[in-house]
Amino acid sequence: MKKEFYDMRVRILLILIIMMIIFISFGAVQQLPVNSNSAYNEVQEQLSQEYKRLDFSPEEDGWTYYIYSQWFSNTFGLLVPIIAIIIAFPLFSSESENNTLVFLVTRKGRSFTFLNKVFSGLFVLLLLLIFYSVFPIFYSALFSKSFLPDFLPHFSVSILLGGLFWYSITLLFSIIFNDKVKPILASLGILLISTFIGFINKLDFINTYNFIKGREILNSGKFDLIYSLVLLIISMFILSISYLVFKNKDIDI
Amino acid sequence: MTDFDGKLVLRVENLSKSYDYNKAVDGISFDVKEGDFIILLGPNGAGKSTILKCIMNLIKSYTGKISLDASPAYLPEKKNLYFSYTVDKLLDISKSLKFALNVTKCASLLKEFDIPLNEKISNLSLNEVSLVYFSLVISQSSSIYIFDEPTWGLDPLYKEKVIKYIKNLSTDGNTILITIHEPYPVNEFDGKLLIINEGKIVYCQKERDSLDNKSFADFYKRVLKGETK
């Protein structure tokens, strides 16, 4: 794992810094949407309905709702698949492109190499996602903002499972392709296609963003357990396929 | 199948491998026993590297059977290392990957090859990268050393040093399997020779005759032309 963490250090640092900048900027502009919303009765009405569903008071829990609806449901939620893709795409493809996979496989074997890479990447990804899921608590405490973390586990699990799903897809492409560009293009392509197909009413389950951004949590205050289980099973299935592909792949032909 | 004395370390049985319609290895069989020094000699494209890649489990889509009763130390034909690492970092990472690596021995070899530990791999010449790879391989404790073209791309001075180290490994009783594409270094090694051409073993020599380099080169050419069996 030492090598994998060393290889990922720049990406981890960049993601940490960029996300930190985004969150701080996000925190600083909190008043803008609240003020603009208050100018429109219709929007305010809608907002009140949302607050009722989550059992919040718009006056007292504005910051809490802002975190759930804007940070989890928009900014962070939107970036989760991108972060997963950035962590996963070079894990194998970079080694294939530079022909260094031979160095690893002839020292540690295929199974160890696979598990080592998969778990290192997954560990880093989950750590980053957990960090930016619980970060609002620390930020709120630091800036004396009232934040109710009741729905934090719901949003966090959605984000972690969404991250795992896109990580597993990108990992498979990283094994299949022998250069670094194709896994990114393939993963982003699937992300775009699934998002657009999800705009069709009856196929909205294909758009994973609905789940990652916690649409169901915002609408009903409930966590979509079935969708999360399906996503988990598909991710495990893709990881198993990835293992089989890597086990049987010709390296350095 | 060649049959030498000693405990069996590696057995290759009827190995074949094709790339599309091109047969790279065609039904090759041989054994490697403890303490053996086996030289696979053949021109470029003869199938030597493919045989080693199959043995090392890098190529999976082959037919035949390979039984390897050891964890080999392997020097590949393409000596690619992590360009963003320094030599020192590579040593550190290699140790974490292979506990059997003797870091002190490797560092002393690198010093002998005039390779600074704090230098980035990307700043090294092809000759130096090959020497770093070679140092990492022979500093591993292993029951079989597999070298694919160990002298390829090396400066003449370092070629001699590398040959000397491989000979020392053999003298210490280690098992060695090596591929070479030019006849010159073969005479340097006191090994058992298999000449490979177009994916087949075309000549197998248990005991080495003492021939000078020129005579051996002539002999090799005759074997490749099919004039000597």
XYZ file of C-alpha atoms in Angstrom:
482
model
C 0.000 0.000 0.000
C 2.986 2.241 0.594
C 3.607 2.559 -3.150
C -0.034 3.204 -3.967
C -0.362 5.961 -1.366
C 2.877 7.479 -2.627
C 1.550 7.423 -6.214
C -1.749 9.001 -5.148
C -0.280 11.739 -2.989
C -0.577 14.549 -5.548
C -4.148 13.647 -6.482
C -5.170 13.402 -2.815
C -3.628 16.773 -2.033
C -5.231 18.453 -5.057
C -8.677 17.044 -4.263
C -8.318 18.107 -0.609
C -7.317 21.650 -1.547
C -9.884 22.121 -4.323
C -12.713 20.740 -2.203
C -11.656 22.905 0.728
C -11.685 26.018 -1.472
C -15.097 25.045 -2.859
C -16.550 24.472 0.619
C -15.189 27.701 2.067
C -16.472 29.700 -0.926
C -19.741 27.824 -0.601
C -20.016 28.745 3.086
C -19.241 32.373 2.353
C -22.078 32.796 -0.184
C -24.777 31.227 1.982
C -26.842 34.414 2.247
C -27.119 34.904 -1.531
C -29.613 32.134 -2.361
C -31.593 32.735 0.836
C -32.010 36.438 0.045
C -32.848 35.878 -3.599
C -35.350 33.187 -2.705
C -37.111 35.454 -0.270
C -37.943 37.781 -3.169
C -40.084 35.169 -4.781
C -43.115 33.934 -2.912
C -43.497 30.835 -5.022
C -39.966 29.747 -4.384
C -40.290 30.565 -0.720
C -43.441 28.482 -0.543
C -41.638 25.575 -2.126
C -38.720 26.057 0.241
C -41.066 25.982 3.224
C -42.504 22.698 1.983
C -39.012 21.246 1.816
C -38.278 22.405 5.333
C -41.466 20.740 6.546
C -40.467 17.449 4.980
C -37.145 17.539 6.758
C -38.778 18.880 9.890
C -36.649 22.034 9.952
C -37.585 25.586 10.674
C -36.554 27.924 7.819
C -35.722 30.718 10.229
C -33.677 28.726 12.721
C -32.225 25.974 10.511
C -31.334 27.933 7.384
C -27.703 26.874 7.548
C -28.613 23.204 8.060
C -30.946 23.233 5.089
C -28.387 25.099 3.051
C -25.783 22.389 3.789
C -28.136 19.554 2.858
C -29.725 21.150 -0.185
C -26.720 22.991 -1.583
C -23.594 21.176 -0.350
C -24.763 17.551 -0.353
C -27.469 17.814 -2.947
C -25.624 20.043 -5.376
C -21.955 20.859 -5.055
C -20.450 17.848 -3.268
C -22.981 15.380 -4.680
C -22.184 16.558 -8.186
C -18.442 16.059 -7.643
C -18.556 12.590 -6.038
C -18.408 10.593 -9.315
C -15.660 12.914 -10.585
C -13.579 12.366 -7.421
C -14.092 8.587 -7.727
C -12.995 8.674 -11.377
C -9.897 10.764 -10.540
C -8.855 8.300 -7.825
C -9.508 5.145 -9.865
C -8.501 5.858 -13.461
C -4.696 5.616 -13.191
C -4.527 2.713 -10.715
C -3.862 0.095 -13.401
C -3.831 2.063 -16.662
C -0.851 4.165 -15.597
C 1.144 0.997 -14.870
C 0.093 -0.507 -18.212
C 0.970 2.672 -20.100
C 4.423 2.877 -18.517
C 4.907 -0.897 -18.677
C 5.620 -1.070 -14.946
C 2.895 -3.601 -14.142
C 5.535 -6.286 -14.796
C 7.587 -4.894 -11.916
C 4.657 -5.337 -9.512
C 3.179 -8.594 -10.753
C 6.512 -10.435 -10.818
C 7.141 -9.395 -7.214
C 3.769 -9.729 -5.563
C 1.599 -11.757 -7.924
C -1.661 -10.785 -9.572
C -4.073 -11.264 -6.662
C -2.012 -9.216 -4.230
C -1.399 -6.492 -6.825
C -5.121 -6.265 -7.561
C -6.256 -6.239 -3.935
C -3.525 -3.819 -2.933
C -4.476 -1.320 -5.617
C -8.223 -1.694 -5.180
C -8.186 -1.320 -1.403
C -5.641 1.518 -1.395
C -7.736 3.510 -3.859
C -10.954 2.667 -2.070
C -9.501 3.592 1.305
C -8.388 6.992 0.007
C -11.692 7.611 -1.772
C -13.842 6.716 1.234
C -11.622 8.762 3.525
C -11.985 11.823 1.266
C -15.746 11.378 0.960
C -16.202 10.855 4.708
C -14.007 13.870 5.420
C -16.096 16.175 3.214
C -19.327 14.630 4.513
C -18.529 15.421 8.147
C -16.627 18.616 7.391
C -19.790 20.778 7.705
C -19.986 19.774 11.402
C -16.491 21.113 12.111
C -16.995 24.160 9.931
C -20.290 24.947 11.667
C -18.717 24.569 15.099
C -15.778 26.756 14.084
C -17.965 29.559 12.750
C -20.691 29.191 15.426
C -23.368 28.141 12.969
C -26.196 25.922 14.105
C -26.124 22.639 12.197
C -28.438 19.686 12.834
C -26.664 16.507 11.742
C -29.816 14.310 11.811
C -29.698 13.629 8.077
C -25.938 13.572 7.744
C -25.715 9.739 7.862
C -28.376 9.485 5.108
C -26.493 11.831 2.783
C -23.093 10.354 3.719
C -24.129 6.784 2.900
C -25.577 7.945 -0.443
C -22.336 9.688 -1.230
C -20.159 6.733 -0.176
C -22.176 4.225 -2.203
C -22.270 6.532 -5.213
C -18.506 6.977 -4.923
C -18.001 3.209 -4.679
C -20.151 2.652 -7.769
C -18.222 5.085 -9.974
C -14.920 3.894 -8.512
C -15.704 0.299 -9.510
C -16.728 1.291 -13.044
C -13.577 3.364 -13.590
C -11.399 0.639 -12.072
C -12.706 -1.883 -14.602
C -11.832 0.504 -17.451
C -8.440 1.134 -15.870
C -7.726 -2.608 -16.111
C -9.156 -3.085 -19.587
C -7.380 -0.168 -21.260
C -3.618 0.181 -21.533
C -3.480 3.972 -21.474
C -4.642 6.613 -19.030
C -6.962 8.606 -21.296
C -9.438 5.889 -22.295
C -10.578 5.004 -18.733
C -11.392 8.684 -18.089
C -13.252 9.079 -21.370
C -15.165 5.823 -20.950
C -16.172 6.592 -17.342
C -17.163 10.190 -18.091
C -19.041 8.965 -21.163
C -21.088 6.533 -19.075
C -21.658 9.206 -16.433
C -22.981 11.643 -19.051
C -25.104 9.059 -20.853
C -26.634 7.686 -17.636
C -27.388 11.224 -16.453
C -29.113 12.166 -19.709
C -31.055 8.899 -19.938
C -32.130 9.554 -16.344
C -33.954 12.673 -17.508
C -36.563 10.366 -19.055
C -39.205 9.988 -16.363
C -39.495 6.211 -16.284
C -35.743 5.731 -16.529
C -34.757 8.180 -13.804
C -33.309 5.311 -11.753
C -30.439 5.127 -14.280
C -29.292 8.584 -13.223
C -27.191 7.814 -10.136
C -27.048 11.527 -9.343
C -30.644 11.329 -8.067
C -29.409 8.950 -5.369
C -25.975 10.470 -4.732
C -27.442 13.953 -4.326
C -30.065 12.576 -1.933
C -33.142 13.619 -3.896
C -35.276 11.108 -1.983
C -33.909 12.328 1.358
C -34.789 15.921 0.479
C -38.223 14.957 -0.836
C -39.360 12.603 1.882
C -36.706 12.681 4.575
C -36.135 8.961 3.951
C -33.126 7.018 2.737
C -33.599 4.909 -0.405
C -32.506 1.549 0.963
C -33.370 -0.559 -2.086
C -31.484 1.685 -4.492
C -28.478 1.714 -2.169
C -28.459 -2.103 -1.931
C -28.717 -2.445 -5.709
C -25.872 0.026 -6.159
C -23.748 -1.882 -3.632
C -24.424 -5.235 -5.322
C -23.639 -3.834 -8.794
C -20.400 -2.297 -7.459
C -19.343 -5.623 -5.920
C -20.211 -7.397 -9.149
C -18.132 -4.952 -11.222
C -15.192 -5.318 -8.793
C -15.402 -9.115 -9.117
C -15.440 -8.833 -12.919
C -12.435 -6.482 -12.683
C -10.566 -9.108 -10.672
C -11.282 -11.808 -13.251
C -10.230 -9.523 -16.115
C -6.977 -8.651 -14.340
C -6.313 -12.292 -13.397
C -6.506 -13.339 -17.041
C -5.038 -10.310 -18.766
C -1.852 -10.640 -20.790
C 0.673 -8.187 -19.397
C 3.602 -6.888 -21.419
C 2.735 -8.665 -24.683
C 12.487 -32.507 -23.472
C 15.975 -31.849 -22.133
C 16.876 -33.902 -19.113
C 19.516 -32.649 -16.706
C 20.296 -33.982 -13.210
C 19.170 -32.282 -9.956
C 15.962 -31.197 -8.202
C 13.377 -29.846 -10.619
C 12.704 -26.103 -10.286
C 10.912 -25.427 -13.568
C 9.266 -27.664 -16.150
C 7.974 -26.357 -19.448
C 5.896 -28.861 -21.389
C 4.788 -28.429 -24.977
C 4.460 -24.651 -24.631
C 2.849 -22.804 -27.543
C 1.793 -19.210 -27.924
C 0.446 -17.374 -30.963
C -0.040 -13.691 -31.609
C -2.984 -13.555 -34.019
C -1.862 -15.964 -36.759
C 1.834 -15.738 -35.930
C 3.130 -18.643 -33.851
C 5.708 -17.140 -31.464
C 6.365 -20.327 -29.489
C 5.726 -23.723 -30.994
C 5.614 -26.730 -28.668
C 8.679 -26.029 -26.572
C 9.608 -28.320 -23.669
C 12.528 -28.155 -21.256
C 13.360 -28.629 -17.577
C 15.393 -26.441 -15.266
C 16.863 -28.140 -12.219
C 18.457 -26.727 -9.100
C 21.855 -25.199 -9.850
C 21.294 -25.240 -13.627
C 22.476 -22.453 -15.873
C 20.267 -22.548 -18.954
C 20.932 -20.234 -21.881
C 18.181 -19.625 -24.421
C 19.947 -18.262 -27.492
C 18.142 -17.109 -30.595
C 17.627 -14.215 -32.982
C 15.129 -11.416 -32.331
C 11.593 -12.705 -32.658
C 12.596 -16.323 -32.023
C 10.184 -16.537 -29.070
C 12.662 -16.403 -26.164
C 11.029 -13.495 -24.327
C 7.561 -14.950 -24.895
C 8.704 -18.190 -23.212
C 9.912 -16.225 -20.181
C 6.714 -14.144 -20.040
C 4.668 -17.354 -20.024
C 6.866 -18.754 -17.235
C 6.446 -15.516 -15.274
C 2.656 -15.681 -15.677
C 2.635 -12.373 -17.566
C 1.101 -14.066 -20.598
C -1.895 -16.218 -19.773
C -3.210 -17.146 -23.200
C -0.812 -19.982 -24.002
C -1.205 -23.719 -24.407
C 0.969 -26.329 -22.725
C 1.973 -26.680 -19.112
C 4.403 -24.748 -16.936
C 5.314 -25.978 -13.446
C 7.392 -23.521 -11.465
C 8.359 -24.560 -7.967
C 9.857 -21.241 -6.918
C 9.384 -17.500 -6.658
C 11.696 -16.178 -9.366
C 13.736 -13.010 -9.516
C 12.983 -11.703 -13.007
C 14.675 -9.159 -15.222
C 12.343 -8.365 -18.151
C 13.363 -7.488 -21.683
C 11.823 -4.000 -21.418
C 13.406 -2.519 -18.350
C 10.759 0.020 -17.404
C 10.807 1.568 -13.957
C 8.862 4.341 -12.232
C 10.126 7.525 -13.855
C 8.787 9.838 -11.162
C 10.713 8.068 -8.374
C 14.242 8.683 -7.254
C 16.500 5.619 -7.161
C 16.378 5.757 -3.371
C 12.574 5.828 -3.342
C 12.459 2.944 -5.809
C 14.692 0.938 -3.482
C 12.416 1.728 -0.567
C 9.270 0.768 -2.516
C 10.939 -2.392 -3.853
C 11.755 -3.448 -0.318
C 8.111 -3.020 0.673
C 7.107 -5.179 -2.301
C 9.748 -7.870 -1.924
C 10.974 -8.591 1.582
C 13.678 -10.860 0.152
C 15.427 -7.808 -1.302
C 18.822 -7.079 0.211
C 18.832 -3.270 0.202
C 22.436 -2.969 1.371
C 23.642 -5.216 -1.443
C 21.553 -3.298 -3.970
C 22.836 0.077 -2.774
C 26.424 -1.140 -2.998
C 25.829 -2.436 -6.558
C 24.325 0.901 -7.571
C 27.356 2.625 -6.133
C 29.610 0.368 -8.178
C 27.583 1.235 -11.285
C 28.010 4.956 -10.450
C 24.289 5.546 -10.070
C 23.438 8.239 -7.490
C 20.645 7.250 -5.114
C 19.064 10.698 -5.100
C 18.731 10.836 -8.883
C 15.306 10.608 -10.499
C 14.779 7.544 -12.711
C 13.590 9.856 -15.507
C 17.003 11.530 -15.509
C 18.901 8.260 -15.956
C 20.091 6.931 -19.308
C 18.776 3.653 -20.737
C 22.054 2.055 -19.686
C 21.602 3.276 -16.098
C 17.933 2.268 -15.860
C 18.897 -1.239 -17.015
C 21.605 -1.354 -14.348
C 19.181 -0.208 -11.629
C 16.749 -2.955 -12.659
C 19.549 -5.516 -12.783
C 20.770 -4.486 -9.312
C 17.263 -4.879 -7.874
C 16.925 -8.347 -9.387
C 20.230 -9.820 -8.304
C 19.854 -8.333 -4.812
C 16.774 -10.483 -4.320
C 17.127 -13.772 -2.591
C 15.549 -16.296 -4.921
C 15.703 -19.950 -5.914
C 15.774 -19.100 -9.617
C 16.996 -16.009 -11.485
C 15.433 -15.344 -14.862
C 17.170 -12.784 -17.067
C 15.721 -11.605 -20.377
C 18.487 -10.008 -22.436
C 20.409 -8.707 -19.407
C 23.160 -7.111 -21.470
C 20.900 -5.468 -24.055
C 21.460 -1.721 -24.326
C 24.429 -1.692 -21.959
C 27.755 0.026 -22.497
C 30.566 -2.507 -23.110
C 32.172 -1.836 -19.718
C 28.933 -2.502 -17.857
C 28.137 -5.489 -20.093
C 31.246 -7.167 -18.701
C 30.274 -6.297 -15.136
C 26.767 -7.664 -15.579
C 28.143 -10.879 -17.079
C 30.542 -11.140 -14.131
C 27.697 -10.799 -11.604
C 25.570 -13.404 -13.380
C 28.562 -15.766 -13.414
C 29.055 -15.149 -9.684
C 25.412 -15.972 -9.021
C 25.921 -19.252 -10.841
C 29.165 -19.978 -8.988
C 27.251 -19.526 -5.713
C 24.993 -22.397 -6.786
C 21.983 -20.372 -7.924
C 19.671 -21.556 -10.690
C 19.717 -19.326 -13.737
C 17.653 -19.098 -16.915
C 18.854 -16.472 -19.349
C 17.983 -15.348 -22.882
C 20.525 -13.830 -25.241
C 20.061 -12.799 -28.854
C 23.701 -12.455 -29.900
C 26.241 -15.278 -29.733
C 29.036 -13.179 -28.185
C 28.253 -13.460 -24.445
C 27.331 -17.151 -24.630
C 30.956 -18.251 -24.414
C 31.278 -16.265 -21.198
C 28.809 -18.545 -19.452
C 29.379 -22.132 -18.529
C 25.754 -23.050 -19.079
C 23.615 -25.505 -20.966
C 22.589 -24.108 -24.315
C 19.227 -24.214 -26.066
C 19.139 -22.488 -29.448
C 15.676 -21.275 -30.383
C 14.506 -20.225 -33.812
C 10.990 -19.505 -35.064
C 9.483 -20.626 -31.769
C 11.184 -24.042 -31.668
C 14.247 -25.499 -29.977
C 16.529 -26.169 -32.918
C 19.579 -27.194 -30.923
C 20.095 -28.531 -27.418
C 23.551 -28.892 -25.957
C 24.071 -30.506 -22.538
C 27.824 -30.102 -22.330
C 29.575 -27.093 -23.850
C 32.354 -27.555 -26.353
C 35.148 -25.043 -26.006
C 34.898 -22.907 -29.110
C 36.323 -19.434 -29.538
C 33.884 -16.601 -30.182
C 34.264 -16.660 -33.960
C 33.890 -20.428 -34.246
C 30.873 -20.305 -31.975
C 29.298 -17.538 -34.074
C 29.831 -19.655 -37.209
C 28.376 -22.672 -35.444
C 25.347 -20.625 -34.351
C 24.738 -19.424 -37.921
C 24.892 -23.021 -39.183
C 22.339 -24.082 -36.545
C 19.973 -21.303 -37.559
C 20.288 -22.338 -41.217
C 19.469 -25.907 -40.195
C 22.887 -27.231 -41.200
C 23.702 -28.557 -37.699
C 21.367 -30.576 -35.508
